């Protein structure tokens, strides 16, 4: 499976208007929840019929409709029509292989982000697409499957005095995006810790496992980078949009969000550099080990091969071999062997081979 | 053959006005098809004589003339004259080694793209030049050879209610270019899958084949990049042209196309990084294997060479060699051998060599 | 511990307004010191109650309040309220994993920097967060723990004729930041010296230790870069802010500070390049050593293995082996051995193997 | 010789006004040719005296004076004076180590380019400096030596109906520069073909020759890049000069020239990447070969060294060695040898060593 | 010594106004020379008292005061006061670890450059700081020690008709900076020649010396780059300053200077790339040599180890070993050995191992 170019089914030449879900179905039912609030009141309910929510579109209160599950193209389509979304927006929401971005459709902003998750079992980073439609008085969020990522935000909405209750849709959008980006940081931190620990391992337990780990982390940080880098661009653009939908005072918060995501991308780049350095060190350690192995071999071979040769000499069966007759020959022979072995050992010692 | 600088025949100093076909003839006959449509009517016919189509140039309906095959310089030249194309445009259409680009000639836009195809037999990416001339009421497309790439677009034109029928030449240009770019994505996805699968292979079946594959994919992604990168620049320029030929509301679609091609180029870069990492891993695996081989050699040599030497000692024919006479010598001799071998084995075990 | 993404505790979805200290407590008590000065007078005292200092906020004299220790969230919160700091500023002050930056809040500038220290014992670079709030008539500085880094600045304030006494808060901010950046230079210089000395070591005492050193310095320079690079951006922004808080004539000093920090970052990059080169050289030296080892092995093996074979021939017990009977065989045999050994030695000598 | 910083003789502190030829004299005589043309007439003659050509400077017709050979400083100086060239222009014309560039002197443009040639004998790229002075009604071209590079341009001038005859000096400048750039393309194509062929060679005939070729091509593409990259910048600047000397309608042609030279530089970069990849592959192949060699060695050593040891055991001369006496010992001995050898072979087979 | 971050003594927190000489004293006495000239007159004298030169500050003639030696802080300080130099300028002049730069102080420009020298004995590049203060009617130059670098400029000033005599301080500044940059070129050329010669050496006399040379040149080009790169930026800024001190017509000369220094930095980058390539080639050559050594070892071992084994078989002392009894055994034995050796040789020959 091409994980780095995910789920993009080529719909060559088909009308861009035809709605098709492109991706892996990650949930069975579609689950829609509507939260409507202002300073004074708060309602939080599951949506049954899109018609019931239409009045929210223009009401003064802030309305947040969260849709979990994208496979029910009809329902999604009806929501899109109800809120007058552009056909390209509908298409992008349904295509989970979208690149993070922000588009300004005057009446609303359309934001695509990736939510990141580290799967401990496979050791792989998984992502899920989050689409936000930020209007003057409403926010739509589309997720691939149910999850409680945004529960803390809901918690804050429930607290009557929270800044969220006082703010508009732009502040809610900030709070949601901040949740996503904080999550990036925590995933990077989790992976980063393991990467930093590798260093020790390379020098102590040098084996193939370590190399596979380095490789795996390289791949996963590539994957992270691919999701987070464009998100950074999108937040950068958002700050410079001059859209009426983002109020002056919320800009400080988005500026802070930008700092955070820059921090995230820089950390990824630093970790990738660390991994490159670690692979280099690993290779140097491998080469050093090779040298050590060869030294052992060479010392054994260089000492015993000549000795064996000398023993071979006196194993020959020449009729006339004068040394064999001499009484102390055998002892002299041993002496010579010891001297040769000692000289060679001294030579290697001097070369600091052991 | 210089595949990376294709078919460019140096026409040093010759008048840029002289029309010459530069490339490989990929079809025998030239095949021209004229589609003319608006909301209400649609005609689709083969072109016999360029004169029959001249009235389309100014008629209100959208006219799409598709030319397959470029070797018939005369016919191409007549079409060029009929539509008042600049001599440089004519030259570029006929030179299939052109770099993707967009030129604004006020009355029309001239766009060059590469159509990409993955040839499964050779495992190589092939490209074919597509030139588009986008006028107010007509589009000319020039391909190197017949192919049904644009059939889905024609299909959509035939459906009376489609957006294509309601749009102008700019929307048709978008639909055609979108088809080309969607095709990039599907080729990259195809290659990407194979690249991602390589990783497994490097660690399990490490052999020369894998390295050749890495090499081949590097070359093919280079080739892809060379075609797609400039196309991205061209689409970027198109969005910022402020030409009257591109209407405001079509810009959203071209913006979407830009996102798509950025996605494509980023995926290529990610895959190239993956390949570089894979070659590094491959080399580490090779070095590790070398270490393993050397360990086997060293263990055998270090154990048996000293033993052989000892056996050699007692194979000598010295007249006076006291140990030979002693009754249990042979058994002591075996004992010594076993002890030495055991000690060495223990030493290598401690070093974790096996 | 993820040192490269330090102390950032994900506070997913929590209200950004809730003050929490994020970091390692590095001091036990919070220590606050207030210096107030103008041309004529100077007071320097420990702060007991924030209420006592409120009048400084608007007085004409320059007031510098330095806070050491961040764990006492309440006190910090009261100071923040007293000086009307934005909630995001308060949060950033308390989060010691902040990326260096500058934010313009019209009434004051908020600057985050890292103070760098080289810990000789661990051989590691440590950093500590410094937050500056620069108002029209006051400066707040927040450090993680007590330290005498700014003592020289205080010394200069005490001298009545110093430029500091005549300058405003902007010049004091410059003096403080200059102290921090000069410190970067001295840490880089300290590490740089050791890096430059490594070169010699690689060529003379080539061993695993050197490689570990190269590795360690790479990591530490990464760490330095991570702290200093964003500080450079921040100073760059500060110079282009056009804030009323920075006076024209102080700009020259900030320009000088920019030159200094550019110098620092360039030096880090140069040292990183040096380290990369050194690792390459190290690997080349390792490979050369391997060649030398293999030459020794090959010379011994190539000379003695054939000789041993020849000795083996005449150690066979064939009944009919004519040479054994001949009287001078043994001497001829030796002659042959010497000739062979000499020829091989000559061959290796010619190949410049020794 | 420092080929990459060619012929630049430091003229430290000397007056920039003193004319000195800096370079290698490549021709013996200076050869000057004057072509003067407009729609109706054409003259083409060798220049004898610069005075004869002075009236061309202001005449309505286009005058092209081509000077081959730069060593005759006096003549060059007289030409410079006759056309009021700036002293810096004169200096640059005479210094053949100039970097390609364009300077706008209001009355004329001064353009320096390198003409590239592939010398098949040495396998090296050679370059030659071409300086163009483009005035309102005249063009001066200075080459280091005679050559027929511009003959095709002259040919086109001779054809009465050609666009050249109708165009001004700007179009002639375009035609000349186009000739030079087309030449870059053909040299790159020539080298590129050889580089692409290398790939095959690395995998089939891996030897030192291939590595030297890779090295040579790297150097030559460096050299090409050094000449062509700045030329690209120069053409880029020329397009944005807004000089009266370049007419609106000629801009299309220069735009086309820019596309061409971008194509050239991109091709060089692609080929350099290919070469880097090829060196990596070469090194992987080398490492693989090493593994193969070591496997052969290890198999032989691991099998025969133990066997030799066993033979050595029974070559000992112990008085009491029971096996020697037994009748079938020799056959059992052979059996044991075969079993050991077989087991080891099986082991290596299982490891896929052969 | 940290050569890459030279002589910067951290003056943490000290008042930036206190003048301290930071650097190595390179001369004993301070040597000051005053040249004053216009079209008509010229005086050239040693300066005794700064008071004598004060009238030059405002006189119409151009005055060039050159100060050699920086350790006499008092004298330098007096000069600074006499010419109203900013305290930061004074500090920078005295700190020889300054990064090349240009600062515009309205009344004068302050330029810092490095003068480069190749020390043949140590094979190292040395630099020396040159500070220029360019006022309307005067130029001050500060060098670390006496040297005749600027003698040619003085020579040109002495010639009455030279452009220098007619130009203002801006042209003199150009002439001085041009001298410095021409010097860069000649140092780069000198090093470049040696680098280009290395290539040959790597392939012919491959040894450790070559690697050390590559390493040394890498370090020295790093050092060069560190001095020249910022100087290029400074000259770039100077061209875009729009200072009244630089006249329109002198800009052409500074433009030429910019071309020259771009040429210099590009040459350095090219040489650094060459060196990287050379190290790669060196490593490939090392690996190839290793292969060659291993082939020799393997051929010897693979041929003689089996032969020795066979000889060992017939050296055993089994009572019943039928072959030993047969008359022609010894000759058959030899035959078998020759056949085996021949087969193995043939095998290695086929593998192209020799």
Short mmCIF file of C-alpha atoms in Angstrom, two decimals, chain B residues 8-353:
data_model
loop_
_atom_site.label_atom_id
_atom_site.label_comp_id
_atom_site.label_asym_id
_atom_site.label_seq_id
_atom_site.Cartn_x
_atom_site.Cartn_y
_atom_site.Cartn_z
CA UNK B 8 16.37 18.04 -28.56
CA UNK B 9 18.06 18.32 -31.90
CA UNK B 10 20.27 21.35 -31.90
CA UNK B 11 19.12 23.63 -34.71
CA UNK B 12 22.02 25.99 -34.16
CA UNK B 13 21.55 29.33 -35.76
CA UNK B 14 18.69 28.23 -37.99
CA UNK B 15 15.83 30.61 -38.24
CA UNK B 16 13.48 29.95 -35.33
CA UNK B 17 10.68 30.31 -37.86
CA UNK B 18 11.45 27.18 -39.88
CA UNK B 19 9.07 24.44 -38.73
CA UNK B 20 10.78 21.10 -38.08
CA UNK B 21 9.42 18.17 -36.15
CA UNK B 22 11.91 17.24 -33.41
CA UNK B 23 11.12 13.95 -31.76
CA UNK B 24 10.31 10.31 -32.43
CA UNK B 25 7.36 9.68 -34.71
CA UNK B 26 4.94 7.74 -32.53
CA UNK B 27 2.01 7.39 -34.89
CA UNK B 28 1.57 7.00 -38.61
CA UNK B 29 -1.26 9.27 -39.48
CA UNK B 30 -2.27 12.51 -38.01
CA UNK B 31 -5.73 12.29 -36.45
CA UNK B 32 -7.71 15.45 -35.81
CA UNK B 33 -11.02 15.61 -34.00
CA UNK B 34 -13.24 18.64 -33.51
CA UNK B 35 -15.74 18.92 -30.67
CA UNK B 36 -17.97 21.96 -30.59
CA UNK B 37 -20.48 22.52 -27.81
CA UNK B 38 -22.48 24.89 -25.73
CA UNK B 39 -25.39 24.40 -23.33
CA UNK B 40 -27.73 23.29 -26.07
CA UNK B 41 -25.90 21.58 -28.85
CA UNK B 42 -22.88 19.32 -29.35
CA UNK B 43 -21.06 18.19 -32.51
CA UNK B 44 -18.12 15.78 -32.52
CA UNK B 45 -16.42 14.96 -35.83
CA UNK B 46 -13.10 14.18 -37.46
CA UNK B 47 -11.56 17.15 -39.20
CA UNK B 48 -10.92 16.83 -42.91
CA UNK B 49 -9.92 20.31 -43.90
CA UNK B 50 -8.78 23.04 -41.59
CA UNK B 51 -10.90 25.52 -43.59
CA UNK B 52 -14.06 23.85 -42.30
CA UNK B 53 -13.19 24.73 -38.73
CA UNK B 54 -12.22 28.35 -39.16
CA UNK B 55 -15.67 29.64 -38.33
CA UNK B 56 -15.38 27.95 -34.91
CA UNK B 57 -12.64 30.39 -34.01
CA UNK B 58 -15.07 33.22 -33.47
CA UNK B 59 -18.37 31.40 -32.84
CA UNK B 60 -19.84 31.65 -29.37
CA UNK B 61 -19.71 27.94 -28.69
CA UNK B 62 -16.64 26.25 -27.16
CA UNK B 63 -14.53 24.41 -29.76
CA UNK B 64 -11.97 21.79 -28.86
CA UNK B 65 -9.68 20.61 -31.61
CA UNK B 66 -7.50 17.68 -30.62
CA UNK B 67 -4.55 16.81 -32.87
CA UNK B 68 -2.86 13.41 -32.44
CA UNK B 69 0.53 13.05 -34.17
CA UNK B 70 3.00 15.82 -34.90
CA UNK B 71 5.10 14.58 -37.78
CA UNK B 72 2.95 16.12 -40.51
CA UNK B 73 4.53 19.53 -40.29
CA UNK B 74 2.42 20.96 -43.11
CA UNK B 75 -0.94 20.25 -41.52
CA UNK B 76 0.24 21.50 -38.15
CA UNK B 77 1.57 24.60 -39.87
CA UNK B 78 -1.79 25.27 -41.55
CA UNK B 79 -3.62 24.92 -38.24
CA UNK B 80 -1.14 27.31 -36.68
CA UNK B 81 -1.73 29.88 -39.40
CA UNK B 82 -5.47 29.47 -39.21
CA UNK B 83 -5.40 30.32 -35.50
CA UNK B 84 -2.70 33.01 -35.79
CA UNK B 85 -0.26 31.20 -33.53
CA UNK B 86 3.14 32.81 -32.91
CA UNK B 87 6.06 31.16 -34.66
CA UNK B 88 7.65 30.31 -31.30
CA UNK B 89 4.45 28.49 -30.29
CA UNK B 90 4.53 26.45 -33.49
CA UNK B 91 8.17 25.55 -32.92
CA UNK B 92 7.53 24.49 -29.32
CA UNK B 93 4.55 22.34 -30.31
CA UNK B 94 6.72 20.47 -32.80
CA UNK B 95 9.67 20.06 -30.47
CA UNK B 96 8.78 17.22 -28.12
CA UNK B 97 11.77 17.93 -25.88
CA UNK B 98 10.10 21.03 -24.49
CA UNK B 99 10.13 21.88 -20.79
CA UNK B 100 6.63 22.24 -19.27
CA UNK B 101 5.67 25.92 -19.14
CA UNK B 102 2.96 28.48 -19.69
CA UNK B 103 3.24 31.50 -21.99
CA UNK B 104 0.70 34.28 -22.16
CA UNK B 105 0.22 35.57 -25.72
CA UNK B 106 -2.67 37.89 -24.72
CA UNK B 107 -5.08 36.35 -27.26
CA UNK B 108 -4.41 32.87 -26.04
CA UNK B 109 -2.44 30.97 -23.43
CA UNK B 110 0.11 28.43 -24.55
CA UNK B 111 0.63 25.57 -22.12
CA UNK B 112 3.08 22.67 -22.44
CA UNK B 113 2.73 19.66 -20.16
CA UNK B 114 4.09 16.12 -20.10
CA UNK B 115 1.70 13.17 -19.96
CA UNK B 116 3.21 10.40 -17.84
CA UNK B 117 2.83 6.68 -18.33
CA UNK B 118 4.42 3.76 -16.46
CA UNK B 119 5.54 1.07 -18.85
CA UNK B 120 5.24 -2.18 -16.90
CA UNK B 121 7.38 -4.15 -19.33
CA UNK B 122 10.49 -2.02 -19.11
CA UNK B 123 9.68 -0.72 -15.63
CA UNK B 124 10.32 2.74 -16.98
CA UNK B 125 8.34 5.94 -16.93
CA UNK B 126 7.56 7.24 -20.38
CA UNK B 127 6.37 10.72 -21.15
CA UNK B 128 4.57 12.34 -24.04
CA UNK B 129 4.23 16.00 -24.76
CA UNK B 130 0.84 17.72 -24.57
CA UNK B 131 0.53 21.27 -25.86
CA UNK B 132 -2.57 23.31 -25.16
CA UNK B 133 -3.56 26.53 -26.86
CA UNK B 134 -6.37 28.09 -24.85
CA UNK B 135 -8.22 30.88 -26.67
CA UNK B 136 -11.37 32.78 -25.77
CA UNK B 137 -13.65 30.38 -27.68
CA UNK B 138 -11.40 27.50 -28.72
CA UNK B 139 -8.86 25.06 -27.34
CA UNK B 140 -6.26 23.26 -29.41
CA UNK B 141 -4.57 20.21 -27.94
CA UNK B 142 -1.57 18.55 -29.57
CA UNK B 143 -0.53 15.04 -28.57
CA UNK B 144 2.32 12.93 -29.93
CA UNK B 145 0.05 9.98 -30.67
CA UNK B 146 -3.52 8.74 -30.35
CA UNK B 147 -4.66 7.69 -26.91
CA UNK B 148 -7.85 7.65 -24.95
CA UNK B 149 -6.59 9.67 -21.99
CA UNK B 150 -9.13 12.37 -22.61
CA UNK B 151 -12.03 10.03 -23.28
CA UNK B 152 -13.55 10.60 -19.81
CA UNK B 153 -13.55 14.34 -20.49
CA UNK B 154 -15.36 13.75 -23.78
CA UNK B 155 -17.80 11.56 -21.87
CA UNK B 156 -18.55 14.39 -19.49
CA UNK B 157 -19.02 16.80 -22.39
CA UNK B 158 -21.60 14.46 -23.85
CA UNK B 159 -23.67 14.60 -20.63
CA UNK B 160 -25.81 17.64 -21.22
CA UNK B 161 -26.09 18.83 -17.61
CA UNK B 162 -22.39 18.59 -16.76
CA UNK B 163 -20.48 21.58 -15.51
CA UNK B 164 -18.28 21.27 -18.58
CA UNK B 165 -21.16 22.10 -20.92
CA UNK B 166 -21.92 25.22 -18.90
CA UNK B 167 -18.30 26.35 -18.54
CA UNK B 168 -16.02 28.14 -20.99
CA UNK B 169 -12.68 27.18 -22.49
CA UNK B 170 -10.98 27.89 -19.17
CA UNK B 171 -13.02 25.19 -17.45
CA UNK B 172 -12.33 22.77 -20.30
CA UNK B 173 -8.60 23.57 -19.98
CA UNK B 174 -8.89 22.86 -16.26
CA UNK B 175 -10.63 19.53 -16.91
CA UNK B 176 -7.92 18.47 -19.36
CA UNK B 177 -5.05 19.52 -17.12
CA UNK B 178 -6.75 17.91 -14.13
CA UNK B 179 -6.85 14.64 -16.08
CA UNK B 180 -3.12 14.91 -16.73
CA UNK B 181 -2.28 15.70 -13.11
CA UNK B 182 -4.55 12.96 -11.70
CA UNK B 183 -2.56 10.70 -13.92
CA UNK B 184 0.70 11.86 -12.34
CA UNK B 185 -0.75 10.96 -8.96
CA UNK B 186 -1.71 7.49 -10.10
CA UNK B 187 1.73 6.82 -11.62
CA UNK B 188 3.47 8.08 -8.47
CA UNK B 189 1.16 5.95 -6.36
CA UNK B 190 2.01 2.90 -8.45
CA UNK B 191 5.76 3.46 -8.11
CA UNK B 192 5.41 4.53 -4.48
CA UNK B 193 3.80 1.27 -3.49
CA UNK B 194 6.71 -0.66 -4.93
CA UNK B 195 9.20 1.63 -3.20
CA UNK B 196 7.49 1.15 0.15
CA UNK B 197 7.56 -2.60 -0.36
CA UNK B 198 11.31 -2.53 -0.99
CA UNK B 199 11.99 -1.79 2.66
CA UNK B 200 10.84 -5.23 3.73
CA UNK B 201 12.88 -6.80 0.97
CA UNK B 202 16.13 -5.08 2.00
CA UNK B 203 15.98 -6.62 5.45
CA UNK B 204 14.82 -10.09 4.39
CA UNK B 205 16.22 -10.96 0.94
CA UNK B 206 19.26 -8.77 0.88
CA UNK B 207 20.88 -9.24 -2.51
CA UNK B 208 22.11 -7.39 -5.54
CA UNK B 209 18.64 -7.38 -7.09
CA UNK B 210 17.32 -5.10 -4.36
CA UNK B 211 20.10 -2.62 -4.95
CA UNK B 212 19.37 -2.55 -8.65
CA UNK B 213 15.73 -1.90 -7.85
CA UNK B 214 16.59 1.00 -5.56
CA UNK B 215 18.76 2.38 -8.31
CA UNK B 216 16.06 2.00 -10.92
CA UNK B 217 13.44 3.73 -8.80
CA UNK B 218 15.81 6.57 -8.07
CA UNK B 219 16.29 7.10 -11.76
CA UNK B 220 12.58 6.89 -12.52
CA UNK B 221 11.65 9.32 -9.77
CA UNK B 222 14.31 11.69 -11.13
CA UNK B 223 12.61 11.39 -14.44
CA UNK B 224 9.17 12.01 -12.95
CA UNK B 225 10.44 15.01 -11.05
CA UNK B 226 11.93 16.47 -14.19
CA UNK B 227 8.51 16.41 -15.86
CA UNK B 228 6.30 17.39 -12.93
CA UNK B 229 8.31 20.05 -11.16
CA UNK B 230 8.14 22.56 -14.05
CA UNK B 231 4.45 21.75 -14.53
CA UNK B 232 3.91 22.84 -10.96
CA UNK B 233 5.66 26.12 -11.66
CA UNK B 234 3.52 26.59 -14.76
CA UNK B 235 0.27 26.07 -12.83
CA UNK B 236 1.54 28.42 -10.15
CA UNK B 237 2.17 31.09 -12.80
CA UNK B 238 -1.20 30.46 -14.41
CA UNK B 239 -2.94 31.25 -11.12
CA UNK B 240 -1.15 34.59 -10.89
CA UNK B 241 -1.45 35.58 -14.57
CA UNK B 242 -4.50 37.82 -14.33
CA UNK B 243 -5.37 36.87 -17.87
CA UNK B 244 -8.88 37.64 -19.10
CA UNK B 245 -9.01 34.11 -20.42
CA UNK B 246 -9.30 32.62 -16.93
CA UNK B 247 -12.52 33.61 -15.17
CA UNK B 248 -12.74 34.32 -11.48
CA UNK B 249 -14.86 31.32 -10.63
CA UNK B 250 -12.63 28.89 -12.53
CA UNK B 251 -9.70 30.05 -10.40
CA UNK B 252 -10.98 27.94 -7.50
CA UNK B 253 -10.59 24.90 -9.69
CA UNK B 254 -7.10 25.82 -10.78
CA UNK B 255 -6.25 26.49 -7.12
CA UNK B 256 -7.40 22.94 -6.41
CA UNK B 257 -5.24 21.70 -9.29
CA UNK B 258 -2.26 23.52 -7.79
CA UNK B 259 -2.86 21.74 -4.46
CA UNK B 260 -2.93 18.46 -6.32
CA UNK B 261 0.31 18.99 -8.18
CA UNK B 262 2.04 20.24 -5.02
CA UNK B 263 0.86 17.01 -3.43
CA UNK B 264 2.41 15.11 -6.35
CA UNK B 265 5.79 16.83 -6.19
CA UNK B 266 5.98 16.45 -2.42
CA UNK B 267 5.20 12.77 -2.71
CA UNK B 268 8.04 12.40 -5.24
CA UNK B 269 10.45 14.16 -2.91
CA UNK B 270 9.36 11.98 0.00
CA UNK B 271 9.88 8.85 -2.08
CA UNK B 272 13.31 10.02 -3.16
CA UNK B 273 14.24 10.54 0.47
CA UNK B 274 12.93 7.07 1.27
CA UNK B 275 15.11 5.62 -1.50
CA UNK B 276 18.19 7.40 -0.18
CA UNK B 277 17.46 6.02 3.27
CA UNK B 278 16.95 2.58 1.79
CA UNK B 279 20.31 2.63 0.03
CA UNK B 280 21.93 3.59 3.32
CA UNK B 281 20.18 0.74 5.08
CA UNK B 282 21.18 -1.61 2.28
CA UNK B 283 24.80 -0.62 2.74
CA UNK B 284 24.57 -1.10 6.49
CA UNK B 285 23.11 -4.53 5.95
CA UNK B 286 25.94 -5.35 3.54
CA UNK B 287 28.52 -4.25 6.12
CA UNK B 288 26.80 -6.29 8.81
CA UNK B 289 26.85 -9.35 6.59
CA UNK B 290 30.52 -8.84 6.01
CA UNK B 291 31.06 -8.81 9.75
CA UNK B 292 29.10 -12.05 10.07
CA UNK B 293 31.14 -13.72 7.33
CA UNK B 294 34.37 -12.60 8.94
CA UNK B 295 33.27 -13.90 12.30
CA UNK B 296 32.67 -17.36 10.85
CA UNK B 297 36.07 -17.30 9.20
CA UNK B 298 37.83 -16.02 12.29
CA UNK B 299 36.22 -18.55 14.60
CA UNK B 300 37.20 -21.47 12.36
CA UNK B 301 40.69 -20.16 11.75
CA UNK B 302 41.38 -19.13 15.33
CA UNK B 303 40.34 -22.50 16.70
CA UNK B 304 41.79 -24.92 14.18
CA UNK B 305 45.01 -23.18 13.24
CA UNK B 306 46.49 -23.49 16.75
CA UNK B 307 45.22 -27.06 17.03
CA UNK B 308 46.80 -27.96 13.73
CA UNK B 309 50.03 -26.43 14.93
CA UNK B 310 50.03 -28.62 18.02
CA UNK B 311 49.34 -31.69 15.94
CA UNK B 312 52.19 -30.57 13.69
CA UNK B 313 54.56 -30.51 16.68
CA UNK B 314 53.98 -34.18 17.34
CA UNK B 315 54.22 -34.99 13.66
CA UNK B 316 57.88 -33.94 13.68
CA UNK B 317 60.45 -36.66 13.35
CA UNK B 318 62.97 -35.59 15.96
CA UNK B 319 64.88 -38.57 17.21
CA UNK B 320 64.63 -37.41 20.73
CA UNK B 321 61.08 -36.22 21.45
CA UNK B 322 60.23 -37.45 24.94
CA UNK B 323 56.40 -36.97 24.92
CA UNK B 324 56.00 -39.41 22.02
CA UNK B 325 57.24 -42.24 24.16
CA UNK B 326 54.88 -41.74 27.08
CA UNK B 327 51.92 -44.10 27.03
CA UNK B 328 49.12 -41.62 27.80
CA UNK B 329 50.56 -38.85 25.65
CA UNK B 330 47.96 -39.27 22.97
CA UNK B 331 45.09 -38.88 25.42
CA UNK B 332 46.71 -35.91 27.17
CA UNK B 333 47.26 -34.45 23.72
CA UNK B 334 43.52 -34.75 22.97
CA UNK B 335 42.74 -33.23 26.34
CA UNK B 336 44.91 -30.22 25.61
CA UNK B 337 43.25 -29.77 22.21
CA UNK B 338 39.79 -29.87 23.73
CA UNK B 339 40.73 -27.39 26.45
CA UNK B 340 42.20 -24.93 23.93
CA UNK B 341 39.22 -25.25 21.61
CA UNK B 342 36.84 -24.80 24.55
CA UNK B 343 38.65 -21.75 25.83
CA UNK B 344 38.58 -20.09 22.41
CA UNK B 345 34.92 -20.92 21.91
CA UNK B 346 34.19 -19.43 25.32
CA UNK B 347 36.13 -16.30 24.38
CA UNK B 348 34.14 -15.80 21.18
CA UNK B 349 30.90 -16.59 22.97
CA UNK B 350 31.69 -13.91 25.49
CA UNK B 351 32.31 -11.48 22.64
CA UNK B 352 28.81 -12.39 21.37
CA UNK B 353 30.20 -13.51 18.04
#
